[in-house]
Structures are given as structure tokens and as C-alpha cells.
GROMACS .gro file of N, CA and C in nm:
model
  456
    1MET      N    1  -3.413  -1.228   0.847
    1MET     CA    2  -3.291  -1.235   0.782
    1MET      C    3  -3.182  -1.173   0.875
    2HIS      N    4  -3.206  -1.045   0.908
    2HIS     CA    5  -3.084  -1.017   1.022
    2HIS      C    6  -3.034  -1.074   1.135
    3TYR      N    7  -3.151  -1.186   1.196
    3TYR     CA    8  -3.076  -1.273   1.294
    3TYR      C    9  -3.009  -1.375   1.221
    4MET      N   10  -3.037  -1.418   1.121
    4MET     CA   11  -2.951  -1.527   1.069
    4MET      C   12  -2.828  -1.472   1.004
    5LEU      N   13  -2.799  -1.347   0.977
    5LEU     CA   14  -2.671  -1.298   0.932
    5LEU      C   15  -2.596  -1.276   1.047
    6SER      N   16  -2.672  -1.204   1.137
    6SER     CA   17  -2.578  -1.189   1.281
    6SER      C   18  -2.520  -1.326   1.327
    7LEU      N   19  -2.586  -1.433   1.313
    7LEU     CA   20  -2.513  -1.570   1.367
    7LEU      C   21  -2.372  -1.579   1.319
    8THR      N   22  -2.347  -1.520   1.216
    8THR     CA   23  -2.197  -1.528   1.156
    8THR      C   24  -2.097  -1.470   1.253
    9GLY      N   25  -2.133  -1.382   1.342
    9GLY     CA   26  -2.062  -1.295   1.428
    9GLY      C   27  -1.969  -1.196   1.367
   10LEU      N   28  -2.023  -1.145   1.246
   10LEU     CA   29  -1.957  -1.042   1.175
   10LEU      C   30  -2.062  -0.927   1.178
   11PRO      N   31  -2.031  -0.822   1.199
   11PRO     CA   32  -2.134  -0.698   1.168
   11PRO      C   33  -2.179  -0.686   1.022
   12VAL      N   34  -2.338  -0.668   1.037
   12VAL     CA   35  -2.424  -0.693   0.903
   12VAL      C   36  -2.437  -0.557   0.870
   13PRO      N   37  -2.395  -0.486   0.785
   13PRO     CA   38  -2.440  -0.364   0.719
   13PRO      C   39  -2.564  -0.381   0.634
   14GLU      N   40  -2.642  -0.291   0.651
   14GLU     CA   41  -2.802  -0.268   0.619
   14GLU      C   42  -2.770  -0.299   0.447
   15SER      N   43  -2.686  -0.262   0.399
   15SER     CA   44  -2.700  -0.285   0.240
   15SER      C   45  -2.681  -0.431   0.219
   16ILE      N   46  -2.592  -0.508   0.283
   16ILE     CA   47  -2.600  -0.639   0.270
   16ILE      C   48  -2.716  -0.690   0.290
   17GLU      N   49  -2.789  -0.677   0.434
   17GLU     CA   50  -2.902  -0.731   0.447
   17GLU      C   51  -3.020  -0.711   0.351
   18GLY      N   52  -3.035  -0.612   0.300
   18GLY     CA   53  -3.125  -0.575   0.200
   18GLY      C   54  -3.126  -0.654   0.067
   19MET      N   55  -2.975  -0.632   0.019
   19MET     CA   56  -2.959  -0.726  -0.079
   19MET      C   57  -2.979  -0.862  -0.063
   20VAL      N   58  -2.950  -0.943   0.041
   20VAL     CA   59  -2.970  -1.065   0.052
   20VAL      C   60  -3.138  -1.075   0.058
   21SER      N   61  -3.191  -1.001   0.159
   21SER     CA   62  -3.351  -1.043   0.143
   21SER      C   63  -3.423  -1.002   0.011
   22GLY      N   64  -3.376  -0.905  -0.078
   22GLY     CA   65  -3.426  -0.880  -0.190
   22GLY      C   66  -3.413  -1.022  -0.279
   23HIS      N   67  -3.288  -1.066  -0.273
   23HIS     CA   68  -3.263  -1.183  -0.361
   23HIS      C   69  -3.351  -1.309  -0.315
   24VAL      N   70  -3.367  -1.338  -0.161
   24VAL     CA   71  -3.444  -1.451  -0.115
   24VAL      C   72  -3.589  -1.410  -0.150
   25PHE      N   73  -3.653  -1.278  -0.124
   25PHE     CA   74  -3.791  -1.258  -0.160
   25PHE      C   75  -3.801  -1.294  -0.325
   26ARG      N   76  -3.735  -1.232  -0.412
   26ARG     CA   77  -3.742  -1.246  -0.555
   26ARG      C   78  -3.745  -1.416  -0.570
   27TYR      N   79  -3.666  -1.492  -0.522
   27TYR     CA   80  -3.664  -1.622  -0.578
   27TYR      C   81  -3.771  -1.709  -0.507
   28GLY      N   82  -3.810  -1.660  -0.389
   28GLY     CA   83  -3.946  -1.726  -0.349
   28GLY      C   84  -4.062  -1.696  -0.404
   29TRP      N   85  -4.063  -1.569  -0.470
   29TRP     CA   86  -4.180  -1.522  -0.551
   29TRP      C   87  -4.177  -1.632  -0.679
   30ARG      N   88  -4.069  -1.640  -0.743
   30ARG     CA   89  -4.068  -1.711  -0.858
   30ARG      C   90  -4.097  -1.862  -0.840
   31MET      N   91  -4.033  -1.914  -0.702
   31MET     CA   92  -4.097  -2.049  -0.671
   31MET      C   93  -4.252  -2.079  -0.664
   32GLU      N   94  -4.317  -1.964  -0.614
   32GLU     CA   95  -4.454  -1.952  -0.583
   32GLU      C   96  -4.507  -1.957  -0.730
   33ARG      N   97  -4.479  -1.893  -0.825
   33ARG     CA   98  -4.532  -1.885  -0.948
   33ARG      C   99  -4.509  -1.980  -1.040
   34ASP      N  100  -4.419  -2.049  -1.028
   34ASP     CA  101  -4.373  -2.191  -1.103
   34ASP      C  102  -4.487  -2.300  -1.124
   35PRO      N  103  -4.531  -2.283  -1.245
   35PRO     CA  104  -4.624  -2.387  -1.263
   35PRO      C  105  -4.621  -2.552  -1.204
   36ARG      N  106  -4.476  -2.582  -1.192
   36ARG     CA  107  -4.457  -2.706  -1.119
   36ARG      C  108  -4.482  -2.727  -0.995
   37ASN      N  109  -4.500  -2.614  -0.942
   37ASN     CA  110  -4.545  -2.620  -0.788
   37ASN      C  111  -4.655  -2.574  -0.733
   38ILE      N  112  -4.763  -2.567  -0.849
   38ILE     CA  113  -4.896  -2.553  -0.832
   38ILE      C  114  -4.978  -2.628  -0.715
   39ASP      N  115  -4.952  -2.750  -0.696
   39ASP     CA  116  -4.992  -2.836  -0.629
   39ASP      C  117  -4.951  -2.838  -0.490
   40TYR      N  118  -4.827  -2.775  -0.455
   40TYR     CA  119  -4.756  -2.785  -0.341
   40TYR      C  120  -4.828  -2.657  -0.236
   41LYS      N  121  -4.862  -2.674  -0.107
   41LYS     CA  122  -4.914  -2.585  -0.008
   41LYS      C  123  -4.805  -2.517   0.048
   42VAL      N  124  -4.657  -2.619   0.090
   42VAL     CA  125  -4.555  -2.544   0.136
   42VAL      C  126  -4.446  -2.583   0.056
   43LEU      N  127  -4.352  -2.462   0.014
   43LEU     CA  128  -4.214  -2.473  -0.060
   43LEU      C  129  -4.100  -2.452   0.035
   44THR      N  130  -4.005  -2.563   0.031
   44THR     CA  131  -3.900  -2.567   0.107
   44THR      C  132  -3.780  -2.482   0.025
   45MET      N  133  -3.710  -2.392   0.095
   45MET     CA  134  -3.574  -2.307   0.035
   45MET      C  135  -3.504  -2.325   0.151
   46VAL      N  136  -3.384  -2.357   0.094
   46VAL     CA  137  -3.264  -2.349   0.156
   46VAL      C  138  -3.189  -2.245   0.123
   47ILE      N  139  -3.112  -2.182   0.212
   47ILE     CA  140  -3.038  -2.059   0.202
   47ILE      C  141  -2.885  -2.094   0.247
   48ASN      N  142  -2.804  -2.122   0.170
   48ASN     CA  143  -2.663  -2.099   0.209
   48ASN      C  144  -2.608  -1.975   0.221
   49ILE      N  145  -2.527  -1.948   0.318
   49ILE     CA  146  -2.470  -1.803   0.326
   49ILE      C  147  -2.325  -1.865   0.356
   50THR      N  148  -2.219  -1.789   0.256
   50THR     CA  149  -2.099  -1.814   0.282
   50THR      C  150  -2.035  -1.696   0.329
   51VAL      N  151  -1.979  -1.671   0.426
   51VAL     CA  152  -1.890  -1.565   0.477
   51VAL      C  153  -1.741  -1.560   0.457
   52THR      N  154  -1.705  -1.476   0.404
   52THR     CA  155  -1.559  -1.458   0.364
   52THR      C  156  -1.499  -1.343   0.461
   53THR      N  157  -1.436  -1.374   0.536
   53THR     CA  158  -1.366  -1.281   0.627
   53THR      C  159  -1.221  -1.202   0.555
   54PRO      N  160  -1.218  -1.073   0.571
   54PRO     CA  161  -1.102  -1.016   0.498
   54PRO      C  162  -0.994  -1.081   0.539
   55TYR      N  163  -0.896  -1.087   0.434
   55TYR     CA  164  -0.769  -1.155   0.449
   55TYR      C  165  -0.661  -1.060   0.486
   56ASP      N  166  -0.589  -1.077   0.594
   56ASP     CA  167  -0.477  -0.984   0.649
   56ASP      C  168  -0.348  -1.040   0.586
   57ASP      N  169  -0.304  -0.977   0.495
   57ASP     CA  170  -0.199  -1.043   0.453
   57ASP      C  171  -0.066  -0.928   0.490
   58ARG      N  172  -0.076  -0.855   0.562
   58ARG     CA  173   0.016  -0.764   0.622
   58ARG      C  174   0.147  -0.825   0.659
   59GLN      N  175   0.142  -0.954   0.750
   59GLN     CA  176   0.251  -1.033   0.784
   59GLN      C  177   0.335  -1.089   0.653
   60GLU      N  178   0.260  -1.150   0.561
   60GLU     CA  179   0.335  -1.193   0.453
   60GLU      C  180   0.413  -1.089   0.366
   61ILE      N  181   0.338  -0.985   0.336
   61ILE     CA  182   0.405  -0.848   0.302
   61ILE      C  183   0.547  -0.806   0.352
   62ASP      N  184   0.534  -0.812   0.510
   62ASP     CA  185   0.625  -0.759   0.586
   62ASP      C  186   0.751  -0.869   0.577
   63GLN      N  187   0.717  -0.992   0.568
   63GLN     CA  188   0.814  -1.110   0.577
   63GLN      C  189   0.885  -1.112   0.425
   64ALA      N  190   0.790  -1.083   0.326
   64ALA     CA  191   0.862  -1.052   0.177
   64ALA      C  192   0.956  -0.959   0.174
   65ILE      N  193   0.911  -0.839   0.223
   65ILE     CA  194   1.003  -0.717   0.233
   65ILE      C  195   1.139  -0.730   0.298
   66SER      N  196   1.120  -0.809   0.423
   66SER     CA  197   1.243  -0.835   0.498
   66SER      C  198   1.313  -0.917   0.417
   67GLU      N  199   1.268  -1.022   0.342
   67GLU     CA  200   1.353  -1.134   0.293
   67GLU      C  201   1.436  -1.076   0.163
   68SER      N  202   1.357  -0.958   0.080
   68SER     CA  203   1.424  -0.903  -0.019
   68SER      C  204   1.516  -0.824   0.011
   69THR      N  205   1.493  -0.742   0.158
   69THR     CA  206   1.619  -0.632   0.153
   69THR      C  207   1.707  -0.724   0.230
   70SER      N  208   1.724  -0.837   0.302
   70SER     CA  209   1.824  -0.908   0.352
   70SER      C  210   1.896  -0.993   0.238
   71SER      N  211   1.864  -1.003   0.129
   71SER     CA  212   1.937  -1.076   0.028
   71SER      C  213   1.973  -0.971  -0.090
   72ALA      N  214   1.945  -0.844  -0.085
   72ALA     CA  215   1.966  -0.749  -0.159
   72ALA      C  216   2.135  -0.757  -0.194
   73LEU      N  217   2.198  -0.773  -0.098
   73LEU     CA  218   2.350  -0.754  -0.119
   73LEU      C  219   2.402  -0.900  -0.194
   74THR      N  220   2.321  -0.989  -0.158
   74THR     CA  221   2.380  -1.116  -0.235
   74THR      C  222   2.342  -1.097  -0.396
   75ARG      N  223   2.211  -1.055  -0.412
   75ARG     CA  224   2.170  -1.050  -0.552
   75ARG      C  225   2.278  -0.959  -0.639
   76PHE      N  226   2.310  -0.847  -0.572
   76PHE     CA  227   2.394  -0.756  -0.639
   76PHE      C  228   2.551  -0.781  -0.636
   77THR      N  229   2.593  -0.917  -0.612
   77THR     CA  230   2.708  -0.941  -0.612
   77THR      C  231   2.753  -1.000  -0.751
   78PRO      N  232   2.847  -0.954  -0.811
   78PRO     CA  233   2.917  -0.990  -0.961
   78PRO      C  234   2.936  -1.139  -0.949
   79ALA      N  235   2.927  -1.189  -1.075
   79ALA     CA  236   2.983  -1.318  -1.094
   79ALA      C  237   3.109  -1.326  -1.131
   80SER      N  238   3.195  -1.442  -1.100
   80SER     CA  239   3.319  -1.454  -1.101
   80SER      C  240   3.350  -1.438  -1.254
   81LYS      N  241   3.467  -1.375  -1.289
   81LYS     CA  242   3.519  -1.355  -1.441
   81LYS      C  243   3.500  -1.526  -1.500
   82ASP      N  244   3.545  -1.599  -1.427
   82ASP     CA  245   3.592  -1.744  -1.472
   82ASP      C  246   3.466  -1.802  -1.499
   83ALA      N  247   3.341  -1.747  -1.412
   83ALA     CA  248   3.222  -1.831  -1.422
   83ALA      C  249   3.147  -1.799  -1.568
   84ILE      N  250   3.186  -1.651  -1.578
   84ILE     CA  251   3.110  -1.591  -1.700
   84ILE      C  252   3.206  -1.626  -1.839
   85GLN      N  253   3.334  -1.685  -1.819
   85GLN     CA  254   3.396  -1.698  -1.958
   85GLN      C  255   3.366  -1.864  -1.954
   86ARG      N  256   3.306  -1.930  -1.870
   86ARG     CA  257   3.275  -2.081  -1.899
   86ARG      C  258   3.140  -2.079  -1.943
   87LEU      N  259   3.061  -1.987  -1.972
   87LEU     CA  260   2.914  -1.979  -2.020
   87LEU      C  261   2.929  -2.057  -2.160
   88GLU      N  262   2.844  -2.136  -2.196
   88GLU     CA  263   2.849  -2.214  -2.319
   88GLU      C  264   2.799  -2.112  -2.430
   89LYS      N  265   2.871  -2.094  -2.552
   89LYS     CA  266   2.836  -2.052  -2.639
   89LYS      C  267   2.732  -2.133  -2.741
   90VAL      N  268   2.613  -2.084  -2.786
   90VAL     CA  269   2.533  -2.177  -2.877
   90VAL      C  270   2.443  -2.106  -2.979
   91ARG      N  271   2.451  -2.171  -3.093
   91ARG     CA  272   2.379  -2.100  -3.219
   91ARG      C  273   2.232  -2.109  -3.216
   92PHE      N  274   2.152  -1.981  -3.193
   92PHE     CA  275   2.018  -1.984  -3.190
   92PHE      C  276   1.951  -2.086  -3.298
   93ASP      N  277   1.873  -2.167  -3.243
   93ASP     CA  278   1.771  -2.247  -3.325
   93ASP      C  279   1.617  -2.188  -3.302
   94HIS      N  280   1.533  -2.200  -3.412
   94HIS     CA  281   1.399  -2.154  -3.396
   94HIS      C  282   1.309  -2.207  -3.300
   95ASP      N  283   1.360  -2.341  -3.235
   95ASP     CA  284   1.293  -2.430  -3.158
   95ASP      C  285   1.344  -2.339  -3.000
   96ASP      N  286   1.450  -2.285  -3.007
   96ASP     CA  287   1.507  -2.227  -2.858
   96ASP      C  288   1.387  -2.114  -2.797
   97GLN      N  289   1.452  -2.065  -2.693
   97GLN     CA  290   1.385  -1.944  -2.645
   97GLN      C  291   1.384  -1.829  -2.744
   98CYS      N  292   1.299  -1.769  -2.771
   98CYS     CA  293   1.280  -1.673  -2.888
   98CYS      C  294   1.336  -1.536  -2.859
   99LYS      N  295   1.359  -1.500  -2.750
   99LYS     CA  296   1.407  -1.355  -2.753
   99LYS      C  297   1.505  -1.345  -2.618
  100CYS      N  298   1.607  -1.254  -2.631
  100CYS     CA  299   1.684  -1.231  -2.529
  100CYS      C  300   1.601  -1.159  -2.398
  101MET      N  301   1.573  -1.204  -2.257
  101MET     CA  302   1.505  -1.165  -2.188
  101MET      C  303   1.558  -1.048  -2.090
  102ILE      N  304   1.688  -1.002  -2.150
  102ILE     CA  305   1.756  -0.888  -2.081
  102ILE      C  306   1.691  -0.754  -2.170
  103CYS      N  307   1.739  -0.757  -2.299
  103CYS     CA  308   1.713  -0.651  -2.384
  103CYS      C  309   1.590  -0.674  -2.457
  104LEU      N  310   1.490  -0.786  -2.456
  104LEU     CA  311   1.385  -0.826  -2.499
  104LEU      C  312   1.375  -0.814  -2.651
  105GLU      N  313   1.499  -0.807  -2.716
  105GLU     CA  314   1.496  -0.808  -2.871
  105GLU      C  315   1.503  -0.968  -2.911
  106GLU      N  316   1.427  -0.993  -3.032
  106GLU     CA  317   1.428  -1.147  -3.080
  106GLU      C  318   1.566  -1.179  -3.120
  107PHE      N  319   1.592  -1.301  -3.108
  107PHE     CA  320   1.710  -1.382  -3.176
  107PHE      C  321   1.695  -1.375  -3.321
  108SER      N  322   1.805  -1.385  -3.416
  108SER     CA  323   1.787  -1.401  -3.529
  108SER      C  324   1.842  -1.558  -3.544
  109ILE      N  325   1.799  -1.616  -3.635
  109ILE     CA  326   1.822  -1.752  -3.652
  109ILE      C  327   1.990  -1.750  -3.692
  110GLY      N  328   2.039  -1.838  -3.623
  110GLY     CA  329   2.185  -1.854  -3.619
  110GLY      C  330   2.288  -1.758  -3.559
  111ILE      N  331   2.230  -1.667  -3.480
  111ILE     CA  332   2.318  -1.587  -3.400
  111ILE      C  333   2.361  -1.665  -3.283
  112GLU      N  334   2.493  -1.630  -3.251
  112GLU     CA  335   2.537  -1.692  -3.138
  112GLU      C  336   2.493  -1.632  -3.007
  113THR      N  337   2.440  -1.726  -2.910
  113THR     CA  338   2.419  -1.672  -2.787
  113THR      C  339   2.475  -1.744  -2.666
  114MET      N  340   2.435  -1.699  -2.559
  114MET     CA  341   2.527  -1.749  -2.437
  114MET      C  342   2.427  -1.823  -2.349
  115ARG      N  343   2.462  -1.931  -2.294
  115ARG     CA  344   2.351  -2.023  -2.235
  115ARG      C  345   2.397  -2.025  -2.088
  116MET      N  346   2.321  -1.991  -1.985
  116MET     CA  347   2.349  -2.034  -1.847
  116MET      C  348   2.339  -2.180  -1.814
  117PRO      N  349   2.411  -2.209  -1.703
  117PRO     CA  350   2.390  -2.355  -1.671
  117PRO      C  351   2.251  -2.395  -1.630
  118CYS      N  352   2.152  -2.308  -1.599
  118CYS     CA  353   2.031  -2.338  -1.600
  118CYS      C  354   1.949  -2.349  -1.706
  119GLY      N  355   2.008  -2.315  -1.834
  119GLY     CA  356   1.943  -2.334  -1.964
  119GLY      C  357   1.878  -2.218  -2.056
  120HIS      N  358   1.901  -2.104  -1.969
  120HIS     CA  359   1.852  -1.960  -2.037
  120HIS      C  360   1.937  -1.909  -2.106
  121SER      N  361   1.912  -1.862  -2.237
  121SER     CA  362   2.000  -1.798  -2.327
  121SER      C  363   1.982  -1.656  -2.357
  122TYR      N  364   2.109  -1.582  -2.351
  122TYR     CA  365   2.103  -1.449  -2.378
  122TYR      C  366   2.197  -1.409  -2.482
  123HIS      N  367   2.189  -1.262  -2.513
  123HIS     CA  368   2.303  -1.202  -2.600
  123HIS      C  369   2.424  -1.208  -2.528
  124GLU      N  370   2.524  -1.214  -2.609
  124GLU     CA  371   2.637  -1.219  -2.512
  124GLU      C  372   2.694  -1.098  -2.448
  125GLU      N  373   2.662  -0.985  -2.488
  125GLU     CA  374   2.702  -0.844  -2.434
  125GLU      C  375   2.581  -0.836  -2.318
  126CYS      N  376   2.479  -0.882  -2.334
  126CYS     CA  377   2.351  -0.861  -2.230
  126CYS      C  378   2.377  -0.930  -2.129
  127ILE      N  379   2.429  -1.067  -2.114
  127ILE     CA  380   2.431  -1.141  -2.017
  127ILE      C  381   2.565  -1.116  -1.927
  128VAL      N  382   2.654  -1.073  -2.031
  128VAL     CA  383   2.820  -1.041  -1.943
  128VAL      C  384   2.786  -0.915  -1.873
  129LYS      N  385   2.714  -0.824  -1.942
  129LYS     CA  386   2.684  -0.684  -1.850
  129LYS      C  387   2.624  -0.722  -1.723
  130TRP      N  388   2.513  -0.814  -1.744
  130TRP     CA  389   2.415  -0.861  -1.623
  130TRP      C  390   2.502  -0.901  -1.516
  131LEU      N  391   2.614  -1.005  -1.564
  131LEU     CA  392   2.683  -1.087  -1.451
  131LEU      C  393   2.778  -1.005  -1.399
  132GLU      N  394   2.829  -0.885  -1.463
  132GLU     CA  395   2.929  -0.800  -1.392
  132GLU      C  396   2.864  -0.734  -1.263
  133THR      N  397   2.713  -0.724  -1.265
  133THR     CA  398   2.655  -0.652  -1.173
  133THR      C  399   2.599  -0.767  -1.071
  134SER      N  400   2.528  -0.861  -1.106
  134SER     CA  401   2.454  -0.967  -1.039
  134SER      C  402   2.493  -1.099  -1.090
  135HIS      N  403   2.496  -1.191  -0.997
  135HIS     CA  404   2.554  -1.318  -1.012
  135HIS      C  405   2.453  -1.425  -1.022
  136VAL      N  406   2.301  -1.369  -1.036
  136VAL     CA  407   2.212  -1.489  -1.050
  136VAL      C  408   2.144  -1.458  -1.205
  137CYS      N  409   2.068  -1.582  -1.245
  137CYS     CA  410   2.012  -1.537  -1.384
  137CYS      C  411   1.873  -1.463  -1.369
  138PRO      N  412   1.860  -1.363  -1.455
  138PRO     CA  413   1.749  -1.279  -1.467
  138PRO      C  414   1.625  -1.329  -1.467
  139LEU      N  415   1.614  -1.475  -1.504
  139LEU     CA  416   1.491  -1.529  -1.513
  139LEU      C  417   1.457  -1.602  -1.395
  140CYS      N  418   1.549  -1.699  -1.367
  140CYS     CA  419   1.504  -1.801  -1.269
  140CYS      C  420   1.590  -1.785  -1.122
  141ARG      N  421   1.677  -1.702  -1.132
  141ARG     CA  422   1.766  -1.677  -1.005
  141ARG      C  423   1.890  -1.774  -0.966
  142TYR      N  424   1.901  -1.858  -1.080
  142TYR     CA  425   2.021  -1.954  -1.049
  142TYR      C  426   2.140  -1.890  -1.023
  143GLU      N  427   2.206  -1.919  -0.883
  143GLU     CA  428   2.317  -1.870  -0.866
  143GLU      C  429   2.464  -1.910  -0.940
  144MET      N  430   2.515  -1.812  -1.018
  144MET     CA  431   2.656  -1.844  -1.058
  144MET      C  432   2.750  -1.842  -0.961
  145PRO      N  433   2.893  -1.873  -0.959
  145PRO     CA  434   2.992  -1.858  -0.886
  145PRO      C  435   2.990  -1.711  -0.885
  146CYS      N  436   3.024  -1.638  -0.745
  146CYS     CA  437   3.042  -1.529  -0.748
  146CYS      C  438   3.191  -1.437  -0.690
  147VAL      N  439   3.210  -1.326  -0.711
  147VAL     CA  440   3.293  -1.267  -0.654
  147VAL      C  441   3.294  -1.252  -0.508
  148CYS      N  442   3.399  -1.279  -0.431
  148CYS     CA  443   3.373  -1.255  -0.297
  148CYS      C  444   3.399  -1.141  -0.244
  149VAL      N  445   3.300  -1.083  -0.168
  149VAL     CA  446   3.305  -0.934  -0.111
  149VAL      C  447   3.301  -0.939   0.034
  150ASP      N  448   3.395  -0.882   0.106
  150ASP     CA  449   3.438  -0.838   0.219
  150ASP      C  450   3.340  -0.743   0.292
  151THR      N  451   3.240  -0.814   0.356
  151THR     CA  452   3.162  -0.702   0.423
  151THR      C  453   3.200  -0.667   0.566
  152SER      N  454   3.307  -0.676   0.601
  152SER     CA  455   3.373  -0.624   0.722
  152SER      C  456   3.415  -0.477   0.731
   0.00000   0.00000   0.00000
């Protein structure tokens, strides 16, 4: 068994070898005792061993951190006052989104909400306050026209 597992090229801890050997032995013993196999002198057993190597996701994590920090200034750029004023006001209908995803309060039927161009609706005061800080939709990151910030 150790030889078969060592062919994978990975170190074989004794605990894994013992566990695999135990399973193979118990299965072989059950095969031998099975009444359907009483007339056979040789029983064939096929063992498939799947080896999964540890996944190293450090590079992906570093890339995600780099992307999020490089775009942090973009996300916290306020939307333009004109873009905020042009948001559509819509009466809440029970078939629509059921709560404001900024304050997490349920919408009351008939309440007036503000709809972003992406289609997401929020309480007026919630979305206005949000867009005064960030020009992206809190749910889908749709980018609204924003205030130009001089970075020099």
C-alpha cells in the first residue's frame, strides 16, 4: 500500500496509509464473505486513489487586495448632485424589492423610493446619504456620474 501511495510523489503520512489499508482490508473481507462470490477463487478489486494537492490561493488573495486598495479612491468619490437629483422616484409595489439594502428596513406598500439607473431601489434619505460619499450602487457597484476629484 505504501508503494502505491508513494507513486503519487507526495509524502504519505502513516495515518493516511493506515486508514486506506484498513478500508481496503475491510472491503476485501466483505467481498470474500459475500455469498455471491462463493464460487470464485480469485476476486478482483480495483482501487482508485484520488490525490488532491493543497490549493495555494495566496497569489489570488494578493491580487484581490491590490485591486481593492487601488480602487478605494474611486469607490469613495461622491456622485454628482445632478446625478442624485435625476434619480427616479417610484412608489413601492409588493412585487418590487422588499427592503432598502442600505438600512435593511422593509419598504411599506405605497412608500416613495428612489431607483438607481441599475434598477435597485432605496429609501430616498438612505441613497442620497450613500451617494454623497460613494458614486457606486451599494448592491451591484453600478457607477453613477461622480464629482471630479483633483488627485494632484
